[in-house]
Tab-separated table of C-alpha atoms in Angstrom:
chain	number	residue	atom	x	y	z
A	1	UNK	CA	-3.745	-10.956	11.482
A	2	UNK	CA	-5.275	-8.566	14.046
A	3	UNK	CA	-2.035	-7.475	15.760
A	4	UNK	CA	0.390	-4.679	14.788
A	5	UNK	CA	4.043	-4.653	15.804
A	6	UNK	CA	5.879	-1.353	16.296
A	7	UNK	CA	9.612	-0.949	16.866
A	8	UNK	CA	12.099	1.736	17.858
A	9	UNK	CA	15.099	2.293	15.604
A	10	UNK	CA	17.226	0.052	17.865
A	11	UNK	CA	14.860	-2.891	17.395
A	12	UNK	CA	13.142	-2.706	20.779
A	13	UNK	CA	9.368	-2.821	20.818
A	14	UNK	CA	7.269	0.294	21.413
A	15	UNK	CA	5.024	0.146	24.509
A	16	UNK	CA	1.258	0.448	24.239
A	17	UNK	CA	-0.781	2.671	26.496
A	18	UNK	CA	-1.285	1.246	29.996
A	19	UNK	CA	-5.070	1.180	29.445
A	20	UNK	CA	-4.485	-2.123	27.619
A	21	UNK	CA	-2.600	-3.616	30.557
A	22	UNK	CA	0.663	-2.875	32.339
A	23	UNK	CA	3.857	-3.514	30.393
A	24	UNK	CA	2.235	-4.435	27.088
A	25	UNK	CA	3.694	-3.641	23.684
A	26	UNK	CA	1.812	-2.859	20.467
A	27	UNK	CA	2.252	-6.483	19.382
A	28	UNK	CA	0.377	-7.702	22.475
A	29	UNK	CA	-2.794	-5.644	21.932
A	30	UNK	CA	-5.268	-7.097	19.450
A	31	UNK	CA	-7.268	-4.816	17.170
A	32	UNK	CA	-11.023	-5.318	16.917
A	33	UNK	CA	-13.949	-3.391	15.464
A	34	UNK	CA	-15.070	-2.399	18.980
A	35	UNK	CA	-12.443	-0.628	21.095
A	36	UNK	CA	-13.986	-2.129	24.224
A	37	UNK	CA	-12.944	-5.530	22.900
A	38	UNK	CA	-9.380	-4.206	22.516
A	39	UNK	CA	-9.510	-3.321	26.202
A	40	UNK	CA	-10.921	-6.705	27.183
A	41	UNK	CA	-8.266	-8.501	25.128
A	42	UNK	CA	-10.337	-11.110	23.298
A	43	UNK	CA	-13.381	-11.311	21.029
A	44	UNK	CA	-16.570	-13.296	21.337
A	45	UNK	CA	-16.352	-14.739	17.843
A	46	UNK	CA	-19.548	-14.604	15.847
A	47	UNK	CA	-20.671	-11.446	17.667
A	48	UNK	CA	-17.555	-9.259	17.870
A	49	UNK	CA	-15.501	-8.935	14.695
A	50	UNK	CA	-11.838	-8.137	14.142
A	51	UNK	CA	-9.654	-7.025	11.189
A	52	UNK	CA	-7.009	-8.985	9.341
A	53	UNK	CA	-4.252	-6.557	8.343
A	54	UNK	CA	-2.017	-9.008	6.474
A	55	UNK	CA	-2.756	-7.360	3.106
A	56	UNK	CA	-2.429	-3.691	4.114
A	57	UNK	CA	0.737	-1.712	4.746
A	58	UNK	CA	0.502	1.036	7.395
A	59	UNK	CA	0.769	4.681	6.418
A	60	UNK	CA	2.089	7.404	8.724
A	61	UNK	CA	0.636	10.908	8.463
A	62	UNK	CA	-0.419	13.958	10.450
A	63	UNK	CA	-4.108	13.737	9.611
A	64	UNK	CA	-5.298	16.980	11.241
A	65	UNK	CA	-2.232	19.209	10.968
A	66	UNK	CA	-1.427	19.423	14.688
A	67	UNK	CA	2.195	18.330	14.251
A	68	UNK	CA	1.662	14.789	15.604
A	69	UNK	CA	1.874	11.725	13.369
A	70	UNK	CA	-0.747	8.998	13.310
A	71	UNK	CA	-0.716	5.426	11.999
A	72	UNK	CA	-3.376	4.551	9.431
A	73	UNK	CA	-4.020	0.963	8.351
A	74	UNK	CA	-6.885	-0.724	6.509
A	75	UNK	CA	-8.232	-3.904	8.066
A	76	UNK	CA	-10.141	-6.697	6.371
A	77	UNK	CA	-12.892	-7.128	8.958
A	78	UNK	CA	-13.984	-10.752	9.333
A	79	UNK	CA	-16.288	-12.955	11.366
A	80	UNK	CA	-14.077	-15.334	13.346
A	81	UNK	CA	-17.106	-17.400	14.379
A	82	UNK	CA	-17.432	-19.158	11.010
A	83	UNK	CA	-15.290	-21.949	9.552
A	84	UNK	CA	-13.650	-20.791	7.405
A	85	UNK	CA	-13.710	-17.169	8.554
A	86	UNK	CA	-16.082	-14.899	6.614
A	87	UNK	CA	-14.616	-11.633	5.328
A	88	UNK	CA	-17.107	-8.773	5.670
A	89	UNK	CA	-15.603	-5.419	4.604
A	90	UNK	CA	-12.408	-3.339	4.552
A	91	UNK	CA	-12.170	-0.229	6.745
A	92	UNK	CA	-9.426	2.170	7.963
A	93	UNK	CA	-8.232	2.297	11.584
A	94	UNK	CA	-6.434	5.403	12.959
A	95	UNK	CA	-3.994	4.894	15.840
A	96	UNK	CA	-1.783	7.129	17.970
A	97	UNK	CA	1.861	6.470	18.804
A	98	UNK	CA	0.846	4.711	22.036
A	99	UNK	CA	-1.550	2.390	20.133
A	100	UNK	CA	-4.703	4.173	21.378
A	101	UNK	CA	-7.321	5.069	18.798
A	102	UNK	CA	-7.075	8.563	17.332
A	103	UNK	CA	-9.468	11.399	18.048
A	104	UNK	CA	-9.263	15.172	18.312
A	105	UNK	CA	-11.651	17.941	19.348
A	106	UNK	CA	-13.612	17.561	16.089
A	107	UNK	CA	-13.529	13.900	15.078
A	108	UNK	CA	-13.368	10.612	16.965
A	109	UNK	CA	-12.089	7.391	15.359
A	110	UNK	CA	-12.432	5.342	18.540
A	111	UNK	CA	-15.437	3.974	16.634
A	112	UNK	CA	-14.682	3.192	12.978
A	113	UNK	CA	-17.083	4.082	10.134
A	114	UNK	CA	-20.059	1.827	9.456
A	115	UNK	CA	-19.828	0.102	6.044
A	116	UNK	CA	-22.626	0.401	3.514
A	117	UNK	CA	-24.578	-2.491	2.042
A	118	UNK	CA	-22.127	-2.988	-0.846
A	119	UNK	CA	-18.876	-3.386	1.124
A	120	UNK	CA	-18.576	-7.200	1.027
A	121	UNK	CA	-15.885	-8.750	-1.181
A	122	UNK	CA	-16.877	-9.435	-4.781
A	123	UNK	CA	-14.435	-12.341	-4.761
A	124	UNK	CA	-11.171	-13.219	-3.032
A	125	UNK	CA	-10.336	-16.121	-5.349
A	126	UNK	CA	-7.123	-15.203	-7.180
A	127	UNK	CA	-7.947	-17.891	-9.750
A	128	UNK	CA	-10.832	-15.631	-10.748
A	129	UNK	CA	-9.021	-12.260	-10.469
A	130	UNK	CA	-5.814	-11.154	-8.784
A	131	UNK	CA	-6.466	-10.053	-5.193
A	132	UNK	CA	-7.005	-6.451	-4.176
A	133	UNK	CA	-4.421	-4.679	-1.944
A	134	UNK	CA	-6.031	-1.962	0.258
A	135	UNK	CA	-2.979	0.128	1.179
A	136	UNK	CA	-4.108	3.543	2.476
A	137	UNK	CA	-3.197	6.861	0.832
A	138	UNK	CA	-3.499	9.852	3.205
A	139	UNK	CA	-3.764	13.281	1.546
A	140	UNK	CA	-5.675	16.549	1.668
A	141	UNK	CA	-8.078	16.265	-1.267
A	142	UNK	CA	-10.101	19.434	-0.763
A	143	UNK	CA	-7.428	21.848	0.488
A	144	UNK	CA	-8.887	22.382	3.971
A	145	UNK	CA	-5.707	21.365	5.834
A	146	UNK	CA	-7.134	18.049	7.081
A	147	UNK	CA	-6.313	14.810	5.309
A	148	UNK	CA	-8.574	12.211	3.757
A	149	UNK	CA	-7.969	8.440	3.615
A	150	UNK	CA	-8.187	6.692	0.245
A	151	UNK	CA	-7.849	2.992	-0.548
A	152	UNK	CA	-9.016	0.454	-3.129
A	153	UNK	CA	-11.231	-2.324	-1.814
A	154	UNK	CA	-12.237	-5.851	-2.739
A	155	UNK	CA	-15.764	-4.493	-3.153
A	156	UNK	CA	-14.662	-3.129	-6.558
A	157	UNK	CA	-14.526	0.503	-5.418
A	158	UNK	CA	-11.995	3.167	-4.469
A	159	UNK	CA	-12.957	4.730	-1.144
A	160	UNK	CA	-12.193	8.197	0.243
A	161	UNK	CA	-13.059	8.820	3.899
A	162	UNK	CA	-12.998	12.299	5.393
A	163	UNK	CA	-12.088	12.590	9.089
A	164	UNK	CA	-15.810	12.909	9.863
A	165	UNK	CA	-15.984	9.192	8.874
A	166	UNK	CA	-18.114	9.798	5.786
A	167	UNK	CA	-17.390	9.712	2.063
A	168	UNK	CA	-18.137	13.079	0.476
A	169	UNK	CA	-19.258	13.952	-3.030
A	170	UNK	CA	-19.478	10.983	-5.372
A	171	UNK	CA	-17.139	8.750	-3.369
A	172	UNK	CA	-16.759	5.789	-3.354
A	173	UNK	CA	-15.806	5.503	-7.025
A	174	UNK	CA	-17.156	2.391	-8.753
A	175	UNK	CA	-14.459	0.605	-10.759
A	176	UNK	CA	-16.214	-2.739	-11.001
A	177	UNK	CA	-19.156	-2.810	-13.408
A	178	UNK	CA	-19.700	-6.575	-13.578
A	179	UNK	CA	-23.470	-6.149	-13.503
A	180	UNK	CA	-23.250	-4.582	-16.974
A	181	UNK	CA	-19.807	-5.742	-18.182
A	182	UNK	CA	-20.145	-9.332	-17.005
A	183	UNK	CA	-16.700	-9.547	-15.385
A	184	UNK	CA	-14.829	-8.192	-12.360
A	185	UNK	CA	-12.466	-5.219	-12.149
A	186	UNK	CA	-10.296	-4.221	-9.201
A	187	UNK	CA	-8.440	-0.933	-8.698
A	188	UNK	CA	-4.808	-0.235	-7.917
A	189	UNK	CA	-3.684	1.964	-5.061
A	190	UNK	CA	-4.172	5.590	-6.141
A	191	UNK	CA	-1.744	8.459	-6.430
A	192	UNK	CA	-2.920	12.023	-5.805
A	193	UNK	CA	-1.847	15.141	-7.708
A	194	UNK	CA	-3.261	18.653	-7.923
A	195	UNK	CA	-2.740	18.762	-11.682
A	196	UNK	CA	-3.820	22.366	-12.261
A	197	UNK	CA	-2.643	23.670	-8.847
A	198	UNK	CA	-6.099	24.993	-7.951
A	199	UNK	CA	-6.070	23.641	-4.381
A	200	UNK	CA	-8.272	20.641	-5.237
A	201	UNK	CA	-6.532	17.357	-5.953
A	202	UNK	CA	-7.046	14.771	-8.675
A	203	UNK	CA	-6.872	11.040	-7.926
A	204	UNK	CA	-5.173	8.730	-10.444
A	205	UNK	CA	-5.274	4.940	-10.470
A	206	UNK	CA	-5.601	1.963	-12.794
A	207	UNK	CA	-7.658	-1.228	-12.899
A	208	UNK	CA	-7.154	-4.820	-13.934
A	209	UNK	CA	-9.705	-7.300	-15.215
A	210	UNK	CA	-10.889	-10.800	-14.396
A	211	UNK	CA	-8.927	-13.759	-15.736
A	212	UNK	CA	-10.406	-14.847	-19.045
A	213	UNK	CA	-12.545	-11.728	-19.385
A	214	UNK	CA	-10.798	-10.765	-22.643
A	215	UNK	CA	-10.948	-7.077	-21.747
A	216	UNK	CA	-8.271	-4.446	-21.010
A	217	UNK	CA	-7.809	-2.589	-17.770
A	218	UNK	CA	-8.115	1.171	-17.587
A	219	UNK	CA	-6.311	4.276	-16.343
A	220	UNK	CA	-8.531	6.777	-14.502
A	221	UNK	CA	-8.303	10.420	-13.459
A	222	UNK	CA	-10.962	11.295	-10.871
A	223	UNK	CA	-11.755	14.679	-9.297
A	224	UNK	CA	-11.263	15.420	-5.605
A	225	UNK	CA	-14.959	14.761	-5.003
A	226	UNK	CA	-15.053	11.412	-6.803
A	227	UNK	CA	-16.240	12.288	-10.322
A	228	UNK	CA	-14.613	10.738	-13.367
A	229	UNK	CA	-12.605	13.248	-15.409
A	230	UNK	CA	-11.028	10.857	-17.901
A	231	UNK	CA	-10.400	7.153	-18.470
A	232	UNK	CA	-8.531	5.275	-21.182
A	233	UNK	CA	-7.898	1.626	-21.955
A	234	UNK	CA	-4.398	0.422	-21.070
A	235	UNK	CA	-2.396	-1.539	-23.652
A	236	UNK	CA	-2.913	-5.265	-23.221
A	237	UNK	CA	-2.111	-8.626	-24.759
A	238	UNK	CA	-5.422	-10.130	-25.876
A	239	UNK	CA	-3.932	-13.637	-25.923
A	240	UNK	CA	-3.550	-13.436	-22.123
A	241	UNK	CA	-7.300	-13.082	-21.614
A	242	UNK	CA	-7.041	-10.124	-19.228
A	243	UNK	CA	-5.365	-6.726	-18.996
A	244	UNK	CA	-4.590	-3.684	-16.892
A	245	UNK	CA	-2.192	-2.807	-14.105
A	246	UNK	CA	-1.800	-4.230	-10.596
A	247	UNK	CA	0.356	-1.458	-9.092
A	248	UNK	CA	-0.126	2.240	-8.432
A	249	UNK	CA	1.050	4.551	-11.224
A	250	UNK	CA	4.059	6.793	-10.639
A	251	UNK	CA	4.090	10.467	-11.632
A	252	UNK	CA	7.350	12.199	-12.511
A	253	UNK	CA	9.008	14.371	-15.120
A	254	UNK	CA	10.834	11.717	-17.123
A	255	UNK	CA	11.784	13.781	-20.194
A	256	UNK	CA	12.717	17.187	-18.707
A	257	UNK	CA	9.997	19.100	-20.536
A	258	UNK	CA	7.727	21.360	-18.437
A	259	UNK	CA	4.946	18.788	-18.059
A	260	UNK	CA	4.761	15.657	-15.933
A	261	UNK	CA	4.282	12.085	-17.091
A	262	UNK	CA	2.462	9.043	-15.706
A	263	UNK	CA	4.371	5.751	-15.724
A	264	UNK	CA	2.277	2.587	-15.480
A	265	UNK	CA	3.391	-1.032	-15.260
A	266	UNK	CA	0.934	-3.222	-17.155
A	267	UNK	CA	0.198	-6.920	-16.642
A	268	UNK	CA	1.348	-8.051	-20.074
A	269	UNK	CA	2.542	-5.046	-22.105
A	270	UNK	CA	5.445	-3.792	-20.013
A	271	UNK	CA	5.877	-0.174	-18.935
A	272	UNK	CA	3.877	2.581	-20.586
A	273	UNK	CA	4.146	6.347	-20.103
A	274	UNK	CA	1.661	9.141	-20.753
A	275	UNK	CA	2.190	12.879	-21.026
A	276	UNK	CA	-0.083	15.051	-18.864
A	277	UNK	CA	-0.773	18.296	-20.703
A	278	UNK	CA	-0.601	21.594	-18.793
A	279	UNK	CA	0.836	19.964	-15.646
A	280	UNK	CA	3.968	22.091	-15.264
A	281	UNK	CA	2.633	23.700	-12.081
A	282	UNK	CA	1.115	20.561	-10.582
A	283	UNK	CA	1.506	19.732	-6.885
A	284	UNK	CA	2.335	16.096	-6.235
A	285	UNK	CA	0.670	15.081	-2.983
A	286	UNK	CA	1.203	11.319	-3.186
A	287	UNK	CA	3.337	10.400	-6.188
A	288	UNK	CA	3.997	6.652	-5.881
A	289	UNK	CA	2.369	3.578	-4.390
A	290	UNK	CA	3.941	4.380	-1.009
A	291	UNK	CA	3.903	8.167	-1.108
A	292	UNK	CA	7.267	9.467	-2.301
A	293	UNK	CA	10.162	8.076	-4.314
A	294	UNK	CA	11.589	6.760	-1.026
A	295	UNK	CA	8.362	4.669	-0.734
A	296	UNK	CA	8.330	4.998	3.047
A	297	UNK	CA	4.569	5.167	3.543
A	298	UNK	CA	5.097	8.557	5.191
A	299	UNK	CA	2.799	11.226	3.801
A	300	UNK	CA	5.029	13.640	1.800
A	301	UNK	CA	5.189	17.276	2.880
A	302	UNK	CA	3.815	18.686	-0.354
A	303	UNK	CA	0.754	20.611	0.787
A	304	UNK	CA	2.467	24.003	0.790
A	305	UNK	CA	2.363	26.231	-2.279
A	306	UNK	CA	5.341	25.126	-4.328
A	307	UNK	CA	7.144	21.920	-5.064
A	308	UNK	CA	8.609	19.199	-2.896
A	309	UNK	CA	12.180	18.010	-2.439
A	310	UNK	CA	11.128	14.651	-0.984
A	311	UNK	CA	12.711	12.857	-3.943
A	312	UNK	CA	16.152	14.375	-3.388
A	313	UNK	CA	18.986	11.920	-2.781
A	314	UNK	CA	22.599	11.800	-1.637
A	315	UNK	CA	25.062	9.075	-2.631
A	316	UNK	CA	28.755	8.217	-2.219
A	317	UNK	CA	31.289	6.197	-4.210
A	318	UNK	CA	33.084	3.988	-3.453
A	319	UNK	CA	31.109	2.486	-0.571
A	320	UNK	CA	34.187	0.724	0.881
A	321	UNK	CA	37.225	3.018	0.592
A	322	UNK	CA	40.650	2.299	2.000
A	323	UNK	CA	42.167	4.571	4.711
A	324	UNK	CA	43.279	7.791	3.055
A	325	UNK	CA	41.188	7.026	-0.018
A	326	UNK	CA	39.002	9.504	-1.876
A	327	UNK	CA	35.215	9.577	-1.698
A	328	UNK	CA	32.968	11.311	-4.225
A	329	UNK	CA	29.632	12.592	-2.931
A	330	UNK	CA	26.684	13.531	-5.118
A	331	UNK	CA	23.635	15.475	-3.921
A	332	UNK	CA	20.705	15.556	-6.347
A	333	UNK	CA	17.973	18.058	-5.566
A	334	UNK	CA	14.804	16.883	-7.334
A	335	UNK	CA	11.553	18.817	-7.388
A	336	UNK	CA	8.807	17.418	-9.665
A	337	UNK	CA	6.488	20.336	-8.907
A	338	UNK	CA	6.520	24.160	-9.045
A	339	UNK	CA	9.778	25.997	-8.439
A	340	UNK	CA	11.311	26.384	-4.986
A	341	UNK	CA	13.407	29.513	-5.382
A	342	UNK	CA	15.244	29.745	-2.044
A	343	UNK	CA	16.620	26.281	-1.345
A	344	UNK	CA	19.577	26.133	1.042
A	345	UNK	CA	21.772	23.072	1.636
A	346	UNK	CA	24.254	22.688	4.493
A	347	UNK	CA	26.650	19.726	4.497
A	348	UNK	CA	29.098	19.315	7.379
A	349	UNK	CA	31.915	16.842	6.661
A	350	UNK	CA	32.812	14.382	9.447
A	351	UNK	CA	35.893	14.929	11.585
A	352	UNK	CA	37.836	12.020	10.098
A	353	UNK	CA	37.552	13.266	6.486
A	354	UNK	CA	38.946	16.205	4.530
A	355	UNK	CA	37.572	18.198	1.606
A	356	UNK	CA	39.569	17.950	-1.619
A	357	UNK	CA	40.360	21.504	-2.681
A	358	UNK	CA	38.674	22.553	-5.904
A	359	UNK	CA	36.476	19.463	-6.065
A	360	UNK	CA	33.075	21.172	-5.621
A	361	UNK	CA	30.946	21.428	-8.757
A	362	UNK	CA	27.290	22.330	-9.212
A	363	UNK	CA	24.958	22.479	-12.186
A	364	UNK	CA	23.335	25.703	-10.988
A	365	UNK	CA	23.041	27.973	-7.960
A	366	UNK	CA	25.944	29.078	-5.795
A	367	UNK	CA	28.083	27.143	-3.341
A	368	UNK	CA	30.571	28.027	-0.645
A	369	UNK	CA	32.671	26.417	2.054
A	370	UNK	CA	33.845	27.383	5.533
A	371	UNK	CA	36.266	24.808	6.817
A	372	UNK	CA	34.561	21.450	6.463
A	373	UNK	CA	31.058	22.938	6.111
A	374	UNK	CA	29.718	23.225	2.572
A	375	UNK	CA	26.696	25.309	1.563
A	376	UNK	CA	24.586	25.605	-1.584
A	377	UNK	CA	21.829	28.121	-2.392
A	378	UNK	CA	19.583	28.377	-5.420
A	379	UNK	CA	16.349	27.390	-7.166
A	380	UNK	CA	15.047	23.898	-7.890
A	381	UNK	CA	12.108	23.140	-10.181
A	382	UNK	CA	10.706	20.364	-12.358
A	383	UNK	CA	12.714	21.684	-15.303
A	384	UNK	CA	15.821	22.473	-13.221
A	385	UNK	CA	17.079	19.608	-11.097
A	386	UNK	CA	20.374	20.389	-9.349
A	387	UNK	CA	23.425	18.186	-8.913
A	388	UNK	CA	26.199	19.086	-6.463
A	389	UNK	CA	29.342	16.944	-6.301
A	390	UNK	CA	32.481	17.123	-4.214
A	391	UNK	CA	35.305	14.870	-3.105
A	392	UNK	CA	36.892	14.258	0.268
A	393	UNK	CA	39.591	11.969	1.597
A	394	UNK	CA	39.406	9.812	4.696
A	395	UNK	CA	42.013	9.775	7.436
A	396	UNK	CA	44.955	7.495	6.683
A	397	UNK	CA	45.143	6.678	10.395
A	398	UNK	CA	41.909	4.649	10.409
A	399	UNK	CA	42.768	1.024	11.220
A	400	UNK	CA	39.466	-0.614	12.203
A	401	UNK	CA	36.312	-0.806	10.074
A	402	UNK	CA	34.825	2.678	10.481
A	403	UNK	CA	31.557	4.116	9.218
A	404	UNK	CA	31.812	7.532	7.591
A	405	UNK	CA	28.392	9.180	7.862
A	406	UNK	CA	27.801	12.400	5.988
A	407	UNK	CA	24.442	14.188	6.274
A	408	UNK	CA	23.135	17.065	4.177
A	409	UNK	CA	20.472	19.355	5.687
A	410	UNK	CA	18.100	20.621	2.975
A	411	UNK	CA	15.949	23.686	3.679
A	412	UNK	CA	13.393	24.088	0.887
A	413	UNK	CA	12.735	27.741	1.750
A	414	UNK	CA	9.054	26.953	2.388
A	415	UNK	CA	9.352	25.865	6.013
A	416	UNK	CA	10.374	22.245	5.449
A	417	UNK	CA	13.684	20.609	6.421
A	418	UNK	CA	14.951	17.333	4.998
A	419	UNK	CA	18.036	15.277	5.788
A	420	UNK	CA	19.832	13.006	3.355
A	421	UNK	CA	22.681	10.772	4.583
A	422	UNK	CA	25.301	8.783	2.680
A	423	UNK	CA	27.428	6.142	4.384
A	424	UNK	CA	30.783	4.620	3.474
A	425	UNK	CA	32.728	1.983	5.443
A	426	UNK	CA	36.493	2.495	5.634
A	427	UNK	CA	38.383	-0.795	6.033
A	428	UNK	CA	35.099	-2.630	5.526
A	429	UNK	CA	34.681	-6.195	4.375
A	430	UNK	CA	32.451	-7.310	1.547
A	431	UNK	CA	30.044	-10.027	2.688
A	432	UNK	CA	28.095	-12.031	0.148
A	433	UNK	CA	25.377	-14.607	0.667
A	434	UNK	CA	25.764	-17.904	-1.195
A	435	UNK	CA	24.003	-18.318	-4.493
A	436	UNK	CA	21.683	-21.315	-4.529
A	437	UNK	CA	20.457	-22.615	-7.855
A	438	UNK	CA	18.174	-25.458	-8.716
């Protein structure tokens, strides 16, 4: 509802700022439209409204480029003085790590934006149309180094708020046209890609239609300032009475040609894929429904000139070796955007494992080793993914279940460092939950 829980990596709760009361955690500080009500600790229902955040996942991003991460979440603001509660509008909230509301020397989100006259829900009855999911996407649309906040809303629009708390250009973008079409449309979460690498991003999303409308959903490409560039009907099964897509598209190079493709999951026609002409040099700013292929909700570091290695992975087989057994590690460097020509990977093997001589192979670039430290250097691009494999053996003296953690440090040559870790358990035990069938 109107509380957010935040946890450290050991499971303990993160404290909130003492302005909300001594010894309180995030989960003990309610979120309201008015920050003064946060400080008081309760709302006067019917006068002071609060957001329900049950349908919005938080996103983590450095919104103003100062090196500090913020938490961005969209709340469904409602009047708790009615029975049942009355939903009013959906709006982003920006929070610091100590749960205080975000502001800097230029912009202040202690007070959230004021909705316009068209922000109320069109409908929240899933028997009429599947519900909207307002997960926030946080990207730099206009190339000024400060990020904007995009989200689809139950008002039938896709919103884009600048940090000055206004929507620039032609935003919000109207997906729903029921006044002329006679039925409802809702939009998916968007992805954001600078398709022509001109410093201004394009926004891509789909829509789905009302149950029984007998119309397809659409796929849209919209300019950074909210103007429609292209839309097409998605394949649909007319016998189902509705069409479209409920989830954000994914952009990737799925066929190893120079251009990227859009992959869309439709309601009743399975997966479809579209080529995007002249996209070989595109910059992917937000490539999936939760940012990157890891789907962490953390804004990817793709605003520099060049590609991004956010999608790179490291894996190990087998996951449960015996003492003295061999492990095979695979590092895949994946860059869906423009070439990164000076990538450097350092991989230090753990003390209780040993490199198998002659086991290192790579599809391109150059590798080396110094003791148990492996290195790789080369270029990675959308047309040249890189795979590095090697084998190592574990110590035969391991007797207890022991985790073997192996971390690769990836330097993309453009000022960004990534870590990718693979874990194997020596002398581990397989544990399986029971299968229950009806």
